[in-house]
Short mmCIF file of C-alpha atoms in Angstrom, two decimals:
data_model
loop_
_atom_site.label_atom_id
_atom_site.label_comp_id
_atom_site.label_asym_id
_atom_site.label_seq_id
_atom_site.Cartn_x
_atom_site.Cartn_y
_atom_site.Cartn_z
CA UNK A 1 -7.84 20.83 7.07
CA UNK A 2 -5.52 17.79 7.38
CA UNK A 3 -2.68 17.08 4.98
CA UNK A 4 -4.45 13.85 4.00
CA UNK A 5 -7.64 15.71 3.06
CA UNK A 6 -5.74 18.32 1.06
CA UNK A 7 -4.02 15.54 -0.86
CA UNK A 8 -7.30 13.74 -1.56
CA UNK A 9 -8.89 16.93 -2.89
CA UNK A 10 -5.87 17.56 -5.11
CA UNK A 11 -6.05 14.04 -6.53
CA UNK A 12 -9.75 14.49 -7.36
CA UNK A 13 -9.22 17.82 -9.10
CA UNK A 14 -6.30 16.61 -11.18
CA UNK A 15 -8.18 13.42 -12.11
CA UNK A 16 -10.69 15.47 -14.09
CA UNK A 17 -7.83 17.03 -16.07
CA UNK A 18 -6.41 13.56 -16.73
CA UNK A 19 -9.74 12.35 -18.15
CA UNK A 20 -9.83 15.33 -20.49
CA UNK A 21 -6.29 14.60 -21.67
CA UNK A 22 -7.16 10.98 -22.39
CA UNK A 23 -10.01 12.13 -24.57
CA UNK A 24 -7.47 13.73 -26.93
CA UNK A 25 -4.83 11.03 -26.67
CA UNK A 26 -4.83 10.33 -30.41
CA UNK A 27 -4.01 13.95 -31.32
CA UNK A 28 -1.23 14.57 -28.82
CA UNK A 29 2.30 13.41 -29.52
CA UNK A 30 4.43 13.31 -26.46
CA UNK A 31 6.53 11.31 -24.02
CA UNK A 32 7.14 7.67 -23.48
CA UNK A 33 3.95 6.00 -22.39
CA UNK A 34 4.92 4.94 -18.86
CA UNK A 35 4.88 8.36 -17.17
CA UNK A 36 2.44 9.21 -14.40
CA UNK A 37 -0.78 10.72 -15.85
CA UNK A 38 -0.23 13.73 -13.60
CA UNK A 39 2.99 14.80 -15.33
CA UNK A 40 2.44 18.04 -17.27
CA UNK A 41 4.37 19.61 -20.15
CA UNK A 42 4.31 16.57 -22.38
CA UNK A 43 6.78 16.55 -25.23
CA UNK A 44 5.07 17.30 -28.53
CA UNK A 45 6.80 15.67 -31.46
CA UNK A 46 10.47 14.76 -31.37
CA UNK A 47 12.26 14.36 -28.03
CA UNK A 48 15.70 15.97 -27.77
CA UNK A 49 17.31 13.93 -24.99
CA UNK A 50 17.31 10.58 -23.31
CA UNK A 51 18.35 10.71 -19.67
CA UNK A 52 19.95 7.43 -18.57
CA UNK A 53 20.36 6.56 -14.89
CA UNK A 54 23.54 4.48 -14.74
CA UNK A 55 25.04 2.24 -12.06
CA UNK A 56 28.56 3.07 -11.04
CA UNK A 57 31.20 0.38 -11.47
CA UNK A 58 34.29 0.37 -9.27
CA UNK A 59 37.35 1.25 -11.34
CA UNK A 60 35.30 2.52 -14.28
CA UNK A 61 35.43 6.30 -14.67
CA UNK A 62 34.73 7.89 -11.30
CA UNK A 63 32.96 4.70 -10.18
CA UNK A 64 29.80 6.59 -9.13
CA UNK A 65 26.15 6.34 -10.08
CA UNK A 66 25.32 9.09 -12.56
CA UNK A 67 22.66 10.68 -14.72
CA UNK A 68 23.80 10.62 -18.35
CA UNK A 69 22.30 12.87 -21.02
CA UNK A 70 22.28 11.64 -24.63
CA UNK A 71 21.29 13.78 -27.63
CA UNK A 72 18.63 11.88 -29.59
CA UNK A 73 17.36 14.52 -32.02
CA UNK A 74 18.16 13.16 -35.52
CA UNK A 75 18.88 16.65 -36.88
CA UNK A 76 21.38 17.48 -34.16
CA UNK A 77 25.13 17.53 -34.83
CA UNK A 78 25.64 15.49 -31.65
CA UNK A 79 22.92 12.95 -32.43
CA UNK A 80 23.46 9.69 -30.60
CA UNK A 81 26.25 11.15 -28.47
CA UNK A 82 26.66 11.74 -24.74
CA UNK A 83 26.48 15.48 -24.07
CA UNK A 84 26.83 15.40 -20.30
CA UNK A 85 26.74 13.42 -17.07
CA UNK A 86 26.20 14.21 -13.40
CA UNK A 87 27.66 11.92 -10.72
CA UNK A 88 26.11 11.65 -7.27
CA UNK A 89 29.38 10.95 -5.47
CA UNK A 90 28.52 7.42 -4.44
CA UNK A 91 27.47 3.99 -5.64
CA UNK A 92 24.06 2.73 -4.49
CA UNK A 93 22.74 0.37 -7.20
CA UNK A 94 21.15 3.10 -9.35
CA UNK A 95 17.82 1.88 -10.65
CA UNK A 96 14.74 3.97 -11.49
CA UNK A 97 13.69 7.62 -11.95
CA UNK A 98 10.50 9.66 -12.11
CA UNK A 99 9.45 13.21 -13.02
CA UNK A 100 7.65 15.49 -10.59
CA UNK A 101 4.21 16.54 -11.79
CA UNK A 102 5.54 19.90 -13.03
CA UNK A 103 8.32 18.09 -14.86
CA UNK A 104 10.98 20.43 -13.52
CA UNK A 105 12.69 17.77 -11.43
CA UNK A 106 13.75 14.17 -11.86
CA UNK A 107 13.90 11.96 -8.77
CA UNK A 108 16.21 8.94 -8.86
CA UNK A 109 17.65 6.45 -6.41
CA UNK A 110 19.32 3.13 -5.83
CA UNK A 111 18.32 -0.21 -4.37
CA UNK A 112 21.33 -0.57 -2.05
CA UNK A 113 20.32 2.37 0.15
CA UNK A 114 17.45 4.73 0.95
CA UNK A 115 18.81 7.92 -0.62
CA UNK A 116 16.81 9.79 -3.23
CA UNK A 117 18.64 12.16 -5.59
CA UNK A 118 16.79 15.11 -7.11
CA UNK A 119 17.97 16.59 -10.41
CA UNK A 120 16.85 19.94 -11.79
CA UNK A 121 16.10 19.40 -15.48
CA UNK A 122 13.97 22.52 -15.93
CA UNK A 123 16.68 25.17 -15.67
CA UNK A 124 18.56 23.61 -18.58
CA UNK A 125 17.23 20.27 -19.91
CA UNK A 126 20.55 19.61 -21.69
CA UNK A 127 22.48 19.98 -18.43
CA UNK A 128 20.68 18.39 -15.45
CA UNK A 129 21.96 19.52 -12.06
CA UNK A 130 21.89 17.61 -8.78
CA UNK A 131 20.09 19.95 -6.37
CA UNK A 132 19.02 17.77 -3.44
CA UNK A 133 19.56 14.40 -1.82
CA UNK A 134 16.74 13.15 0.40
CA UNK A 135 18.23 10.92 3.06
CA UNK A 136 15.45 10.42 5.62
CA UNK A 137 13.36 7.63 4.08
CA UNK A 138 14.90 4.88 6.22
CA UNK A 139 14.50 6.91 9.43
CA UNK A 140 10.95 8.00 8.64
CA UNK A 141 9.63 4.68 7.33
CA UNK A 142 12.08 1.83 7.88
CA UNK A 143 11.99 1.17 4.14
CA UNK A 144 15.04 0.40 2.02
CA UNK A 145 15.64 0.45 -1.72
CA UNK A 146 13.39 3.10 -3.32
CA UNK A 147 12.32 1.79 -6.71
CA UNK A 148 9.41 3.64 -8.33
CA UNK A 149 8.97 7.44 -8.23
CA UNK A 150 5.41 8.34 -9.19
CA UNK A 151 4.10 11.87 -9.55
CA UNK A 152 0.88 12.85 -7.79
CA UNK A 153 -0.45 16.43 -7.60
CA UNK A 154 2.36 18.25 -5.80
CA UNK A 155 3.59 14.96 -4.37
CA UNK A 156 5.88 12.06 -5.12
CA UNK A 157 4.85 8.54 -4.12
CA UNK A 158 7.89 6.30 -3.74
CA UNK A 159 7.61 2.50 -3.75
CA UNK A 160 10.39 0.70 -1.88
CA UNK A 161 11.55 -2.90 -2.28
CA UNK A 162 12.91 -3.79 1.14
CA UNK A 163 13.24 -2.75 4.78
CA UNK A 164 16.03 -1.88 7.18
CA UNK A 165 15.00 -4.40 9.85
CA UNK A 166 15.75 -7.71 8.13
CA UNK A 167 16.36 -6.57 4.53
CA UNK A 168 13.59 -8.89 3.37
CA UNK A 169 10.77 -8.17 0.97
CA UNK A 170 8.17 -6.71 3.36
CA UNK A 171 8.07 -3.00 2.59
CA UNK A 172 5.85 -0.05 1.70
CA UNK A 173 5.44 3.34 0.06
CA UNK A 174 6.68 6.75 1.19
CA UNK A 175 4.87 9.97 0.30
CA UNK A 176 6.79 13.24 -0.09
CA UNK A 177 5.89 16.68 -1.33
CA UNK A 178 7.75 18.07 -4.32
CA UNK A 179 10.16 19.88 -2.02
CA UNK A 180 11.32 16.54 -0.64
CA UNK A 181 9.54 16.84 2.71
CA UNK A 182 8.19 13.59 4.13
CA UNK A 183 4.42 13.34 4.55
CA UNK A 184 3.38 9.76 5.26
CA UNK A 185 4.15 6.08 4.78
CA UNK A 186 1.87 3.27 3.66
CA UNK A 187 2.78 -0.35 4.43
CA UNK A 188 2.14 -3.05 1.86
CA UNK A 189 -0.56 -5.38 3.21
CA UNK A 190 0.46 -8.60 4.95
CA UNK A 191 -3.10 -9.79 5.61
CA UNK A 192 -5.94 -10.79 3.30
CA UNK A 193 -3.51 -12.71 1.12
CA UNK A 194 -0.90 -9.96 1.00
CA UNK A 195 2.79 -10.87 1.20
CA UNK A 196 3.96 -7.34 2.03
CA UNK A 197 6.20 -7.14 -1.04
CA UNK A 198 6.40 -4.18 -3.42
CA UNK A 199 7.89 -3.20 -6.77
CA UNK A 200 6.00 -0.91 -9.17
CA UNK A 201 2.93 1.27 -8.83
CA UNK A 202 0.59 2.92 -11.32
CA UNK A 203 -2.61 4.95 -11.08
CA UNK A 204 -5.95 5.04 -12.90
CA UNK A 205 -7.47 8.32 -11.62
CA UNK A 206 -10.83 7.76 -13.34
CA UNK A 207 -11.43 4.68 -11.24
CA UNK A 208 -9.71 6.02 -8.10
CA UNK A 209 -7.36 3.04 -8.31
CA UNK A 210 -3.73 2.55 -7.41
CA UNK A 211 -2.21 -0.77 -8.48
CA UNK A 212 1.01 -2.18 -7.02
CA UNK A 213 3.16 -5.20 -7.88
CA UNK A 214 5.84 -7.19 -6.03
CA UNK A 215 9.42 -8.45 -6.31
CA UNK A 216 11.86 -9.40 -3.56
CA UNK A 217 14.02 -7.92 -0.79
CA UNK A 218 17.58 -6.66 -0.48
CA UNK A 219 19.00 -10.01 0.64
CA UNK A 220 17.93 -11.48 -2.70
CA UNK A 221 18.35 -8.70 -5.26
CA UNK A 222 21.84 -7.75 -4.00
CA UNK A 223 23.00 -11.36 -4.22
CA UNK A 224 24.73 -12.82 -7.31
CA UNK A 225 22.04 -14.30 -9.54
CA UNK A 226 23.92 -17.57 -10.06
CA UNK A 227 24.03 -18.20 -6.32
CA UNK A 228 20.46 -17.06 -5.76
CA UNK A 229 18.83 -19.45 -8.22
CA UNK A 230 20.66 -22.38 -6.62
CA UNK A 231 19.19 -21.57 -3.20
CA UNK A 232 15.69 -23.13 -2.96
CA UNK A 233 14.88 -21.29 0.27
CA UNK A 234 15.85 -17.89 -1.14
CA UNK A 235 13.76 -18.50 -4.26
CA UNK A 236 10.70 -18.82 -2.04
CA UNK A 237 11.08 -15.19 -1.07
CA UNK A 238 9.71 -13.50 -4.16
CA UNK A 239 6.45 -11.60 -4.42
CA UNK A 240 3.40 -13.38 -5.75
CA UNK A 241 0.80 -10.65 -5.44
CA UNK A 242 -0.60 -7.43 -6.81
CA UNK A 243 -2.66 -5.06 -4.71
CA UNK A 244 -5.57 -2.81 -5.70
CA UNK A 245 -5.73 0.35 -3.56
CA UNK A 246 -8.28 3.08 -2.99
CA UNK A 247 -6.21 5.99 -4.31
CA UNK A 248 -7.79 8.80 -2.31
CA UNK A 249 -7.85 6.87 0.98
CA UNK A 250 -4.55 5.07 0.31
CA UNK A 251 -5.96 1.84 1.70
CA UNK A 252 -5.68 -1.62 0.11
CA UNK A 253 -8.97 -2.95 -1.21
CA UNK A 254 -8.07 -6.27 -2.81
CA UNK A 255 -5.05 -8.57 -3.09
CA UNK A 256 -4.59 -10.60 -6.28
CA UNK A 257 -2.59 -13.82 -6.47
CA UNK A 258 -0.13 -13.26 -9.33
CA UNK A 259 2.67 -15.86 -9.05
CA UNK A 260 6.26 -15.26 -10.12
CA UNK A 261 7.17 -11.65 -9.27
CA UNK A 262 4.87 -9.38 -11.32
CA UNK A 263 7.01 -6.36 -12.20
CA UNK A 264 6.19 -3.28 -14.31
CA UNK A 265 2.55 -2.15 -14.49
CA UNK A 266 1.12 -0.41 -17.55
CA UNK A 267 -2.41 0.98 -17.75
CA UNK A 268 -3.96 1.24 -21.21
CA UNK A 269 -3.98 4.89 -22.25
CA UNK A 270 -6.84 4.52 -24.70
CA UNK A 271 -9.89 6.57 -23.75
CA UNK A 272 -12.50 4.33 -22.15
CA UNK A 273 -10.10 1.51 -21.31
CA UNK A 274 -9.82 0.53 -17.67
CA UNK A 275 -7.31 -2.28 -17.64
CA UNK A 276 -3.64 -2.76 -16.82
CA UNK A 277 -1.11 -5.36 -17.83
CA UNK A 278 2.05 -6.71 -16.20
CA UNK A 279 4.66 -9.40 -16.82
CA UNK A 280 5.66 -11.96 -14.19
CA UNK A 281 9.44 -12.38 -14.31
CA UNK A 282 9.84 -15.90 -12.95
CA UNK A 283 6.91 -17.52 -14.77
CA UNK A 284 7.16 -15.61 -18.08
CA UNK A 285 3.45 -14.81 -18.05
CA UNK A 286 1.37 -11.76 -18.96
CA UNK A 287 -1.39 -10.82 -16.51
CA UNK A 288 -4.39 -8.58 -17.13
CA UNK A 289 -6.09 -6.61 -14.34
CA UNK A 290 -9.56 -5.27 -15.15
CA UNK A 291 -13.13 -5.18 -13.82
CA UNK A 292 -15.43 -8.11 -14.62
CA UNK A 293 -19.02 -7.80 -15.81
CA UNK A 294 -20.12 -6.99 -12.25
CA UNK A 295 -17.49 -4.28 -11.86
CA UNK A 296 -15.30 -6.35 -9.54
CA UNK A 297 -11.58 -6.11 -10.25
CA UNK A 298 -9.91 -9.36 -11.26
CA UNK A 299 -6.41 -10.47 -12.26
CA UNK A 300 -6.11 -13.08 -15.01
CA UNK A 301 -3.21 -14.80 -16.74
CA UNK A 302 -3.60 -14.03 -20.44
CA UNK A 303 -0.35 -14.85 -22.26
CA UNK A 304 3.08 -16.46 -22.32
CA UNK A 305 6.39 -14.75 -23.12
CA UNK A 306 8.88 -16.97 -24.91
CA UNK A 307 9.56 -20.41 -23.45
CA UNK A 308 9.09 -20.34 -19.64
CA UNK A 309 11.21 -23.50 -19.33
CA UNK A 310 14.22 -21.51 -20.53
CA UNK A 311 13.53 -18.72 -18.01
CA UNK A 312 13.81 -15.79 -20.47
CA UNK A 313 13.17 -13.43 -17.51
CA UNK A 314 10.80 -10.74 -18.82
CA UNK A 315 11.78 -7.43 -17.27
CA UNK A 316 10.55 -4.10 -18.67
CA UNK A 317 7.41 -3.54 -20.75
CA UNK A 318 6.11 -0.53 -22.68
CA UNK A 319 2.50 -0.12 -23.83
CA UNK A 320 1.54 1.84 -26.95
CA UNK A 321 -0.52 5.01 -26.58
CA UNK A 322 -3.60 3.36 -28.11
CA UNK A 323 -3.37 0.34 -25.80
CA UNK A 324 -3.15 -2.02 -28.77
CA UNK A 325 0.49 -3.04 -28.52
CA UNK A 326 3.05 -4.03 -25.90
CA UNK A 327 6.84 -4.18 -26.06
CA UNK A 328 8.45 -6.76 -23.76
CA UNK A 329 12.17 -7.15 -23.07
CA UNK A 330 13.52 -10.47 -21.82
CA UNK A 331 16.88 -10.20 -20.11
CA UNK A 332 18.39 -13.67 -20.38
CA UNK A 333 17.98 -14.13 -24.14
CA UNK A 334 18.49 -10.44 -25.03
CA UNK A 335 15.21 -10.37 -26.92
CA UNK A 336 12.64 -7.66 -27.61
CA UNK A 337 9.12 -8.83 -28.39
CA UNK A 338 6.01 -7.04 -29.59
CA UNK A 339 2.54 -8.25 -28.62
CA UNK A 340 -0.70 -7.30 -30.33
CA UNK A 341 -3.12 -6.24 -27.57
CA UNK A 342 -6.14 -5.61 -29.79
CA UNK A 343 -7.73 -8.26 -27.60
CA UNK A 344 -6.06 -7.70 -24.20
CA UNK A 345 -7.52 -10.98 -22.93
CA UNK A 346 -5.52 -12.77 -25.64
CA UNK A 347 -2.18 -11.04 -26.41
CA UNK A 348 -0.52 -12.28 -29.59
CA UNK A 349 3.23 -12.10 -30.20
CA UNK A 350 3.76 -10.65 -33.68
CA UNK A 351 7.42 -9.58 -33.72
CA UNK A 352 10.67 -10.79 -32.15
CA UNK A 353 14.21 -9.43 -32.42
CA UNK A 354 17.42 -10.07 -30.50
CA UNK A 355 18.55 -6.56 -29.55
CA UNK A 356 21.50 -7.37 -27.28
CA UNK A 357 23.28 -10.07 -25.34
CA UNK A 358 21.36 -8.80 -22.32
CA UNK A 359 18.52 -6.24 -22.42
CA UNK A 360 16.44 -4.69 -19.70
CA UNK A 361 14.61 -1.35 -19.97
CA UNK A 362 12.56 -0.30 -23.01
CA UNK A 363 10.97 3.08 -23.72
CA UNK A 364 9.09 4.21 -26.80
CA UNK A 365 8.14 7.64 -28.06
CA UNK A 366 4.47 8.57 -27.91
CA UNK A 367 4.12 8.40 -31.70
CA UNK A 368 5.57 4.88 -31.56
CA UNK A 369 8.25 5.59 -34.14
CA UNK A 370 11.28 5.42 -31.84
CA UNK A 371 12.28 2.78 -29.30
CA UNK A 372 15.13 2.99 -26.80
CA UNK A 373 16.69 0.01 -25.02
CA UNK A 374 19.25 -0.29 -22.22
CA UNK A 375 21.15 -3.30 -20.99
CA UNK A 376 21.64 -3.49 -17.22
CA UNK A 377 19.36 -5.26 -14.76
CA UNK A 378 21.26 -5.33 -11.45
CA UNK A 379 25.01 -5.20 -10.79
CA UNK A 380 25.10 -8.77 -9.47
CA UNK A 381 22.60 -10.07 -12.04
CA UNK A 382 24.21 -8.75 -15.21
CA UNK A 383 26.09 -11.28 -17.31
CA UNK A 384 29.88 -11.57 -17.36
CA UNK A 385 32.59 -11.52 -19.98
CA UNK A 386 31.65 -10.70 -23.56
CA UNK A 387 27.95 -10.94 -22.67
CA UNK A 388 28.24 -8.02 -20.26
CA UNK A 389 27.27 -5.41 -22.82
CA UNK A 390 26.39 -2.01 -21.36
CA UNK A 391 24.59 0.29 -23.77
CA UNK A 392 21.80 2.61 -24.79
CA UNK A 393 20.52 1.66 -28.22
CA UNK A 394 18.08 3.69 -30.28
CA UNK A 395 15.84 2.12 -32.91
CA UNK A 396 13.24 3.29 -35.39
CA UNK A 397 9.99 1.34 -35.71
CA UNK A 398 7.85 1.38 -38.83
CA UNK A 399 5.29 -1.09 -37.55
CA UNK A 400 7.12 -4.03 -39.04
CA UNK A 401 10.80 -3.84 -38.14
CA UNK A 402 13.10 -2.36 -35.49
CA UNK A 403 16.02 -0.71 -37.27
CA UNK A 404 19.17 0.38 -35.36
CA UNK A 405 19.62 4.17 -35.31
CA UNK A 406 22.49 4.74 -32.85
CA UNK A 407 24.34 3.18 -29.94
CA UNK A 408 26.15 4.55 -26.90
CA UNK A 409 28.62 2.05 -25.44
CA UNK A 410 28.56 2.86 -21.71
CA UNK A 411 31.50 0.57 -20.94
CA UNK A 412 33.69 2.13 -23.61
CA UNK A 413 32.83 5.63 -22.41
CA UNK A 414 33.47 4.72 -18.75
CA UNK A 415 29.90 5.53 -17.73
CA UNK A 416 28.99 2.28 -15.94
CA UNK A 417 25.87 0.19 -16.39
CA UNK A 418 22.95 1.72 -18.32
CA UNK A 419 19.57 1.20 -16.65
CA UNK A 420 16.48 3.43 -16.54
CA UNK A 421 15.56 6.09 -19.14
CA UNK A 422 13.43 9.22 -19.36
CA UNK A 423 12.89 11.51 -22.34
CA UNK A 424 13.65 15.23 -22.30
CA UNK A 425 13.01 18.32 -24.43
CA UNK A 426 14.84 21.63 -24.78
CA UNK A 427 11.41 23.26 -25.08
CA UNK A 428 10.96 22.96 -21.32
CA UNK A 429 13.90 25.14 -20.34
CA UNK A 430 12.82 27.49 -17.57
CA UNK A 431 16.23 28.95 -16.66
CA UNK A 432 17.56 32.26 -17.93
#
């Protein structure tokens, strides 16, 4: 039996488990809502830790990218404090992370290279340990800048942003097993309307669908933002598509025109829902992807975020577990917005709060009562001077107001630039 067939069979078997889990979504309280549906051992109740993947800054601390662990249990004596950090011995534009399906390991990487760092968080969730660095992605695939790490049954699917040939936006996905052994690569389509660009990916197992979005290549995202926006030719080289894939076959089925760099993808987690939403960074628009009355998948612009003329730059989004609400962070104006998605075809902004001078990532607990926000976008895109805040901020949410709960000042503590987050629990300790 071929590796491809084994993988397809595994995806099918796990999909049935995922459907069962969705059926009880309202009774389970667990992780932030953007994890892969294949991740097991969901946190029930209160999370204990927030893991923050931070960009190293030359001359600040050791200057290296690092995984920072923050205690976020309100009853803990070290609540809101850093309780540990693990450096990777280099600086590679640390960006995103993802759990393996068994939740024992956290994969993370940077956009300036093709290295993938693997942290063991199962042996002691309070003290992650760097156990492996996968360095063959460029050689095996020609891809550069791993961005999204998405758990599949026994596998990790990694979406890259660029390539080693011209460092442009044409790229693809790399498939590894959980041991870090390369299996296959899948190029983003450049025909049928495809631009070859990639960014995020997310799966709906019930519909055998993989959805991908698009951004830009190394030559753009590693360039100072002020210079980039003044270069008309460079600004033409941003992704304007999303792609619908056959998950089991790993083949593209349809390319959607979604102008303006559609970034994070969030599927509704409500049982029976089969739609996803994304935000386009350069146009400040919300887009909905769902089947029409005939069952054909379509992408439709459904909402506006702030004032597009002011380029608020929507970055991260977080969907509620019932699919009825969406948090959106806009980087340039440091604003966090909440949209009512009761009618996903017509999102309605119902809450707005400035949460920093610059904000990027946003994660919420499964019960919706806690929201975490970090500040950094990219090293050369972050603001300067007093506006260059670098933080993790925790908030409580009562359905009406975000109230500050704690703050970790990453600059003051010499930890670098705070970017991606994942939640952890001491209940998952497997070490002895």
